mmCIF file of C-alpha atoms and ligand atoms in Angstrom:
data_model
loop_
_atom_site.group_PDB
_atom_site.id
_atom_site.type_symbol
_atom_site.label_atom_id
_atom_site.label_comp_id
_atom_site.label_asym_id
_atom_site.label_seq_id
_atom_site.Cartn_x
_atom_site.Cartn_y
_atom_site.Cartn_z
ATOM 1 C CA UNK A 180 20.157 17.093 130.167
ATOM 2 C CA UNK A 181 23.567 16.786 131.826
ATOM 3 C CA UNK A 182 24.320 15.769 135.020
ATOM 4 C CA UNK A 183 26.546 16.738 137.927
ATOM 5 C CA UNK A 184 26.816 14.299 140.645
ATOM 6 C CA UNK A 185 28.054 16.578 143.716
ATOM 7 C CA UNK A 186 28.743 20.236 143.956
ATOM 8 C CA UNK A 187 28.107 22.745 146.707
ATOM 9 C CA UNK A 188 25.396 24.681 145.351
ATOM 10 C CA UNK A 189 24.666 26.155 148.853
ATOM 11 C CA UNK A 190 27.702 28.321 148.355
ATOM 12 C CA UNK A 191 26.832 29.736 145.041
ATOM 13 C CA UNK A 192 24.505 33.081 144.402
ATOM 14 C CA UNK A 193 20.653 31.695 143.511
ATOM 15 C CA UNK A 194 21.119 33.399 140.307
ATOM 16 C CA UNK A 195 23.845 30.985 139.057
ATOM 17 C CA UNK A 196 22.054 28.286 140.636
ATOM 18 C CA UNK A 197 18.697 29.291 138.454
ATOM 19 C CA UNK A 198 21.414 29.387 135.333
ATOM 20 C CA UNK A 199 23.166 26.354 136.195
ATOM 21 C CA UNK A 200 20.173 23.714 136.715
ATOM 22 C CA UNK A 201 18.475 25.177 133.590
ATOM 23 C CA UNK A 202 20.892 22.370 131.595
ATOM 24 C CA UNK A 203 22.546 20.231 134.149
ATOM 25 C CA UNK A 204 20.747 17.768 136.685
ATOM 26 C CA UNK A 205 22.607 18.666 140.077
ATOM 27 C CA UNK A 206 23.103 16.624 143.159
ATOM 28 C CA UNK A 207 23.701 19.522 145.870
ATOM 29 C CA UNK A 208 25.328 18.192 148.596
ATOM 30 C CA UNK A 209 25.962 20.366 152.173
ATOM 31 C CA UNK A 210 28.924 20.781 154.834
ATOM 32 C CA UNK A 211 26.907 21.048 157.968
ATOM 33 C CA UNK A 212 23.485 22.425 159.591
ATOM 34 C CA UNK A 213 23.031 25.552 158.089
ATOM 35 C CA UNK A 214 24.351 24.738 154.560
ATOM 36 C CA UNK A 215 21.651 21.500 154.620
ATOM 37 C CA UNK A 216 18.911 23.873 155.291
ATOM 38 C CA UNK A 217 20.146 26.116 152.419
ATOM 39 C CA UNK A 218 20.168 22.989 149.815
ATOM 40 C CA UNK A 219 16.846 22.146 150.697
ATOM 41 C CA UNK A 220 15.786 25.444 149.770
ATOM 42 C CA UNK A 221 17.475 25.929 146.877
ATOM 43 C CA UNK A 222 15.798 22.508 145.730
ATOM 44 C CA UNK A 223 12.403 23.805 146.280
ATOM 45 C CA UNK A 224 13.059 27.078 144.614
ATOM 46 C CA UNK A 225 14.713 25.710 141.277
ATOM 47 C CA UNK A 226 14.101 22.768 139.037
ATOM 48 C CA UNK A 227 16.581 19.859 138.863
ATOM 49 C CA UNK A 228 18.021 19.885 142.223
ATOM 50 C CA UNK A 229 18.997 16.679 144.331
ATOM 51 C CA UNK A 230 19.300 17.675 147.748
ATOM 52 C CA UNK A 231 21.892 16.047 150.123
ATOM 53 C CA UNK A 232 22.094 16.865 153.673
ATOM 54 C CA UNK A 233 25.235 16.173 155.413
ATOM 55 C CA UNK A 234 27.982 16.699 157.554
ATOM 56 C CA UNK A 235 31.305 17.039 155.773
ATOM 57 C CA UNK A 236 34.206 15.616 157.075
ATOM 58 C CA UNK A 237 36.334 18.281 157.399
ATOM 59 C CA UNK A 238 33.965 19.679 160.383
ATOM 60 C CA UNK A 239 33.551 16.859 162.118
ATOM 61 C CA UNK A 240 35.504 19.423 165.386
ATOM 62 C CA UNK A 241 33.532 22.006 164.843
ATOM 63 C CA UNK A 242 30.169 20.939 164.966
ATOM 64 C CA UNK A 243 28.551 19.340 168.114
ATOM 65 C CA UNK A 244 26.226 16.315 168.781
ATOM 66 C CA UNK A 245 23.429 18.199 169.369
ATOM 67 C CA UNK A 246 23.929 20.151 165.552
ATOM 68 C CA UNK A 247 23.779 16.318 164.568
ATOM 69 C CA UNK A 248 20.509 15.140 166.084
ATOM 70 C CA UNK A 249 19.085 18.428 164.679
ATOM 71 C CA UNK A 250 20.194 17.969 161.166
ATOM 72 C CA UNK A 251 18.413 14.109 161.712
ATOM 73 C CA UNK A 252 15.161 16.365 161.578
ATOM 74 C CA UNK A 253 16.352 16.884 157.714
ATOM 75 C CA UNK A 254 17.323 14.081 156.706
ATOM 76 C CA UNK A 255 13.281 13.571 155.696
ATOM 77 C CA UNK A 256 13.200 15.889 152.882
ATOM 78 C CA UNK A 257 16.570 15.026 151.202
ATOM 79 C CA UNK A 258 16.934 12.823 148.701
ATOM 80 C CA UNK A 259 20.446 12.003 149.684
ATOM 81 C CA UNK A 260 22.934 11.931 152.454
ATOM 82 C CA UNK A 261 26.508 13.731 151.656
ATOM 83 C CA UNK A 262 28.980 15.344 151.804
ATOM 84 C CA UNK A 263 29.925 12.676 154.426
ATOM 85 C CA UNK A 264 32.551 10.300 154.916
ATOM 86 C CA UNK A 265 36.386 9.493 155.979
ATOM 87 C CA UNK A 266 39.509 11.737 154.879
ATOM 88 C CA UNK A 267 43.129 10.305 156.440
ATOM 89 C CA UNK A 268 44.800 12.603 153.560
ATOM 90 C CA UNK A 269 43.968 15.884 154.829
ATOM 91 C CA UNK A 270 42.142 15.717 157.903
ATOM 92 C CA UNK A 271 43.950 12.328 159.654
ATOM 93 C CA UNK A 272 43.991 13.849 163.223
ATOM 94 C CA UNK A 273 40.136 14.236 163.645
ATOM 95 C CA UNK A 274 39.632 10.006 162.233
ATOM 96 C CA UNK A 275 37.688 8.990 165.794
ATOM 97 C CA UNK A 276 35.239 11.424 165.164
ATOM 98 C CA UNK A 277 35.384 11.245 161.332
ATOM 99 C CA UNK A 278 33.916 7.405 162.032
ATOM 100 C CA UNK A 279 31.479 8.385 164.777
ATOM 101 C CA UNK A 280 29.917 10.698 162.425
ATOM 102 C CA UNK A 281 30.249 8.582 159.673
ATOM 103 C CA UNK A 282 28.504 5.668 161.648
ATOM 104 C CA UNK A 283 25.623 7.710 161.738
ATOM 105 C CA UNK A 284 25.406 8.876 158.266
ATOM 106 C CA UNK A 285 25.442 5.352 157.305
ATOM 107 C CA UNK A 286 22.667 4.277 159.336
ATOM 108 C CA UNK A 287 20.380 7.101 158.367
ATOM 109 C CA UNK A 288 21.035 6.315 154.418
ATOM 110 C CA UNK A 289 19.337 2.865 155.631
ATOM 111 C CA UNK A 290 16.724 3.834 158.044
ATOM 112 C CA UNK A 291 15.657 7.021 155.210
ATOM 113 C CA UNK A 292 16.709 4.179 152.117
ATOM 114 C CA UNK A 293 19.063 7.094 151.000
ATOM 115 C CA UNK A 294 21.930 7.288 148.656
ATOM 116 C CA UNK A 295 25.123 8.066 150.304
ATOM 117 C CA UNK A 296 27.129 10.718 148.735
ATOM 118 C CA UNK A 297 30.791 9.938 150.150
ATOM 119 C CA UNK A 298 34.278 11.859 150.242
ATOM 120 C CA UNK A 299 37.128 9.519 150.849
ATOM 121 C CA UNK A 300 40.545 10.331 150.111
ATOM 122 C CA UNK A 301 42.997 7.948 151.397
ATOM 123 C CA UNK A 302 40.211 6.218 153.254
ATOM 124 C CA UNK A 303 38.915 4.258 149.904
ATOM 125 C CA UNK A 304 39.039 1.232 151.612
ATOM 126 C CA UNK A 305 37.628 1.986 155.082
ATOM 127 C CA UNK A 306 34.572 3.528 153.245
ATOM 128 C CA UNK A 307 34.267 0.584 151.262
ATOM 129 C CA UNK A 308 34.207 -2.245 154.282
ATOM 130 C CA UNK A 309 32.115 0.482 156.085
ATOM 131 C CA UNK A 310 28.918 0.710 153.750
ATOM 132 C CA UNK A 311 29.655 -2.968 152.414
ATOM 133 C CA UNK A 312 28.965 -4.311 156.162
ATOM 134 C CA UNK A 313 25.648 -2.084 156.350
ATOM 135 C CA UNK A 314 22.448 -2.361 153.903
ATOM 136 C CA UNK A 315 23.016 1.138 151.893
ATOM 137 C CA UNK A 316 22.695 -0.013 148.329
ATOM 138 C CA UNK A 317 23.006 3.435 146.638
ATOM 139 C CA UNK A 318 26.871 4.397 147.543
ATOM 140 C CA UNK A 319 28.222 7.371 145.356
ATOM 141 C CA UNK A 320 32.264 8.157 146.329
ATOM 142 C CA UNK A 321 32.595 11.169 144.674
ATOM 143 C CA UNK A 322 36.182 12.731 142.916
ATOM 144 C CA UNK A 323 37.396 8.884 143.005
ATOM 145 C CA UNK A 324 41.130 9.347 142.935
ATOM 146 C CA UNK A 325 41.645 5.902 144.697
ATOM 147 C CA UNK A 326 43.288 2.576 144.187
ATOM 148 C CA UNK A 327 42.216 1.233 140.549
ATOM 149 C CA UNK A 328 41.830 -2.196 141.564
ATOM 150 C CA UNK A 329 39.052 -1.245 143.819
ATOM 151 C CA UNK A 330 37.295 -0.195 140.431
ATOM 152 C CA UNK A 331 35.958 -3.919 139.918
ATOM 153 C CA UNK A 332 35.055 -4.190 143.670
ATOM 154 C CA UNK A 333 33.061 -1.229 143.511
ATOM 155 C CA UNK A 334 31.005 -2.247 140.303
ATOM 156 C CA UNK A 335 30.387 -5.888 141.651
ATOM 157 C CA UNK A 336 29.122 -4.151 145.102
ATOM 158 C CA UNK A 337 26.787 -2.102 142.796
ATOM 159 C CA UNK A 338 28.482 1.306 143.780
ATOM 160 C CA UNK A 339 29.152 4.494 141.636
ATOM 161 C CA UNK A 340 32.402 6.718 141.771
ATOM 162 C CA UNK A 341 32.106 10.424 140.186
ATOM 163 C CA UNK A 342 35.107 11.643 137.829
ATOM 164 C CA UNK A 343 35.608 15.142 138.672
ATOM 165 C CA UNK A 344 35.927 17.984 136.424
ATOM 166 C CA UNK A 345 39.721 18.599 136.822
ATOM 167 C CA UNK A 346 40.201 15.296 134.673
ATOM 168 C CA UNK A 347 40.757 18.390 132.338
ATOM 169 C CA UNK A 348 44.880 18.595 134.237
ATOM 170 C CA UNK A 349 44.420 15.719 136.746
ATOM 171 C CA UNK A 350 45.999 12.461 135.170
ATOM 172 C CA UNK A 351 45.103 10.123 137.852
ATOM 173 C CA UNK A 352 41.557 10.946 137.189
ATOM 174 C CA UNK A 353 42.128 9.799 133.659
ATOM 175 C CA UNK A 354 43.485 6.561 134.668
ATOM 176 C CA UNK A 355 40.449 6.660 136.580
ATOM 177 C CA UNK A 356 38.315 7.208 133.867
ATOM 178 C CA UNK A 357 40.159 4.823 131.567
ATOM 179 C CA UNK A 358 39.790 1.924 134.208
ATOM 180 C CA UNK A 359 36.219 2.420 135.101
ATOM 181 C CA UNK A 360 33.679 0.183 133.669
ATOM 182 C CA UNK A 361 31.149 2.615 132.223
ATOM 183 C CA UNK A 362 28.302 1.600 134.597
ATOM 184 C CA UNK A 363 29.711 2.949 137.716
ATOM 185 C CA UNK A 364 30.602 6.364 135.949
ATOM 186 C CA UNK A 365 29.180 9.530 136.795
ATOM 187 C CA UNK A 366 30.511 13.298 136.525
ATOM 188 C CA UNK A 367 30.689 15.971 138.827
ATOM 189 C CA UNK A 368 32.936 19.786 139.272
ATOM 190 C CA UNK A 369 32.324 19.746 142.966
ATOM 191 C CA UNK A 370 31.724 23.913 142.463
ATOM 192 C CA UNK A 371 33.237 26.480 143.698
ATOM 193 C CA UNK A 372 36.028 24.160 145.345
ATOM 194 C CA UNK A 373 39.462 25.323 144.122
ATOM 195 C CA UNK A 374 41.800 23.285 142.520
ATOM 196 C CA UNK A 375 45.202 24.087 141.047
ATOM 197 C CA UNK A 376 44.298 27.653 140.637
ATOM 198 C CA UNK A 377 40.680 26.677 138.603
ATOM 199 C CA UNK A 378 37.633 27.464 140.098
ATOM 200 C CA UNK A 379 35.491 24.427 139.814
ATOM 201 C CA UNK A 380 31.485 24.857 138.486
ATOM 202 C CA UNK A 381 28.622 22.883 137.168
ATOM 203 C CA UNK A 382 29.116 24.009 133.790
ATOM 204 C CA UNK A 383 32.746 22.270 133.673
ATOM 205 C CA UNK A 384 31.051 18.725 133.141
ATOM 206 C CA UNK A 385 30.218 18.976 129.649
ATOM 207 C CA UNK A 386 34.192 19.220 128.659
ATOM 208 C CA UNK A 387 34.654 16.464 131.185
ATOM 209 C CA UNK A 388 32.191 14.457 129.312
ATOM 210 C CA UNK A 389 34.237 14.959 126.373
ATOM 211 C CA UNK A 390 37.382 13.960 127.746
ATOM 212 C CA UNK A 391 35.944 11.022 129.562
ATOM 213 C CA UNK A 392 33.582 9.711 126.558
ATOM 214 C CA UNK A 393 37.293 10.248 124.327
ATOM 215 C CA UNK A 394 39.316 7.759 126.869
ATOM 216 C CA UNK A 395 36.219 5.295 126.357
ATOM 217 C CA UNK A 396 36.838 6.023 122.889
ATOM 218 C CA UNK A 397 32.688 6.248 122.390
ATOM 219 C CA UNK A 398 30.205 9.552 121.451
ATOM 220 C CA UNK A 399 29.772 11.848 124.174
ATOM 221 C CA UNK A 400 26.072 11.551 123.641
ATOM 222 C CA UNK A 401 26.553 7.671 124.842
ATOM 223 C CA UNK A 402 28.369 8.824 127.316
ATOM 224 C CA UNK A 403 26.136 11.474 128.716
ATOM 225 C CA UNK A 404 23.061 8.547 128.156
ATOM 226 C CA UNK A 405 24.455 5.728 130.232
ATOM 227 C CA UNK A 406 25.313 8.503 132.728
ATOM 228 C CA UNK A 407 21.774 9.217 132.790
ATOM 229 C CA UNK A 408 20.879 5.846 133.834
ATOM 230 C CA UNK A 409 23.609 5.784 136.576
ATOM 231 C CA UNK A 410 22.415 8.588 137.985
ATOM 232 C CA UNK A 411 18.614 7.307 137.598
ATOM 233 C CA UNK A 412 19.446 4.256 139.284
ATOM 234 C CA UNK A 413 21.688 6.041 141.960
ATOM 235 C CA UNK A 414 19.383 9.144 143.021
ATOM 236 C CA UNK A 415 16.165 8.610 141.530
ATOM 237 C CA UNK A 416 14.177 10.638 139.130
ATOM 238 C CA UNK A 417 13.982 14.607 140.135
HETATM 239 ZN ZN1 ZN B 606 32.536 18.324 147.888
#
């Protein structure tokens, strides 16, 4: 099998979601309420689905307290908490509520013993001290496009960082994937999000494997094994 870390299967048709998870293991993560409830379904309907339930960052301002005690009710059936987590780069003005939210993600992934399933651009650092100071132990930060010499930091905490699929034109995400000790590697496309003009799917991760496992200068089929046991030791078994 192959494996996708995080993508947004909630806003794909359920016939490319039946295609997609007949080869690839996908973590599905969700933007808010509604979204959650979809992932959850999709994960009963199809095989090889990791549900996430989350809030993503980008609506903290649009979605009330009240959506967020609901969603708690959730949080039972998922297998992990995302998309959630702390964006200065696009979203800076909304930070406050970014962290109040956040807060609470974190304390669910330790009350539930969930894997957290974390979007941090230009807040690498504060989602680091964040999740250090609580007891998650399973921390994913997904499309890691961060400071390299957090790489080490990150493997000694235990985390995981996901390479995205636009490695294929992205070079920081090959100095990334050249920096990376190969235990805290997974892959993801983070489908349908669009980037430079490419349309991001599930699919995508098998050429990223072979751009990846070609920096590490090692067979993709070692590359797509220890990724296996990342993602075994990150999520569980499905
Ligand atoms: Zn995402």
């Amino acid at each position: 099998m192959l494996y996708d870390a995080h993508t947004h299967l909630h806003e794909f048709l359920d016939s490319r979601v039946e295609e997609f998870t007949k080869e690839i293991v996908i973590v599905g993560v969700s933007d808010d309420y509604p979204s959650s409830r979809r992932t959850l379904e999709l994960a009963e309907r199809f095989n090889n689905i990791m549900p996430c339930v989350g809030i993503h960052p980008w609506n903290v301002d649009k979605v009330s307290i009240d959506e967020l005690r609901q969603l708690e009710r959730l949080v039972s059936e998922a297998k992990c908490i995302g998309e959630v987590g702390l964006d200065r780069r696009f979203v800076p003005q909304t930070f406050d509520r970014q962290l109040e939210f956040f807060r609470t993600f974190v304390t669910w992934a330790r009350d539930y013993d969930l894997p957290l399933n974390i979007h941090a651009p230009d807040a690498w650092r504060d989602v680091l001290e964040l999740v250090r100071r609580s007891d998650v132990e399973r921390v994913l930060i997904h499309w890691y496009t961060g400071p390299l010499n957090l790489l080490n930091e990150i493997r000694d905490y235990g985390y995981y960082i996901s390479i995205n699929a636009a490695i294929r034109i992205q070079e920081k995400s090959r100095l990334v994937a050249k920096e990376a000790p190969l235990d805290v590697i997974l892959l993801e496309s983070d489908g349908p999000y669009e980037y430079r003009g490419i349309t991001l799917e599930p699919p995508m991760v098998r050429d990223a494997a072979r751009i990846v496992a070609e920096i590490k200068g090692i067979k993709v089929e070692e590359l797509w094994e220890r990724i296996g046991e990342n993602f075994s030791r990150l999520f569980g078994r499905v």
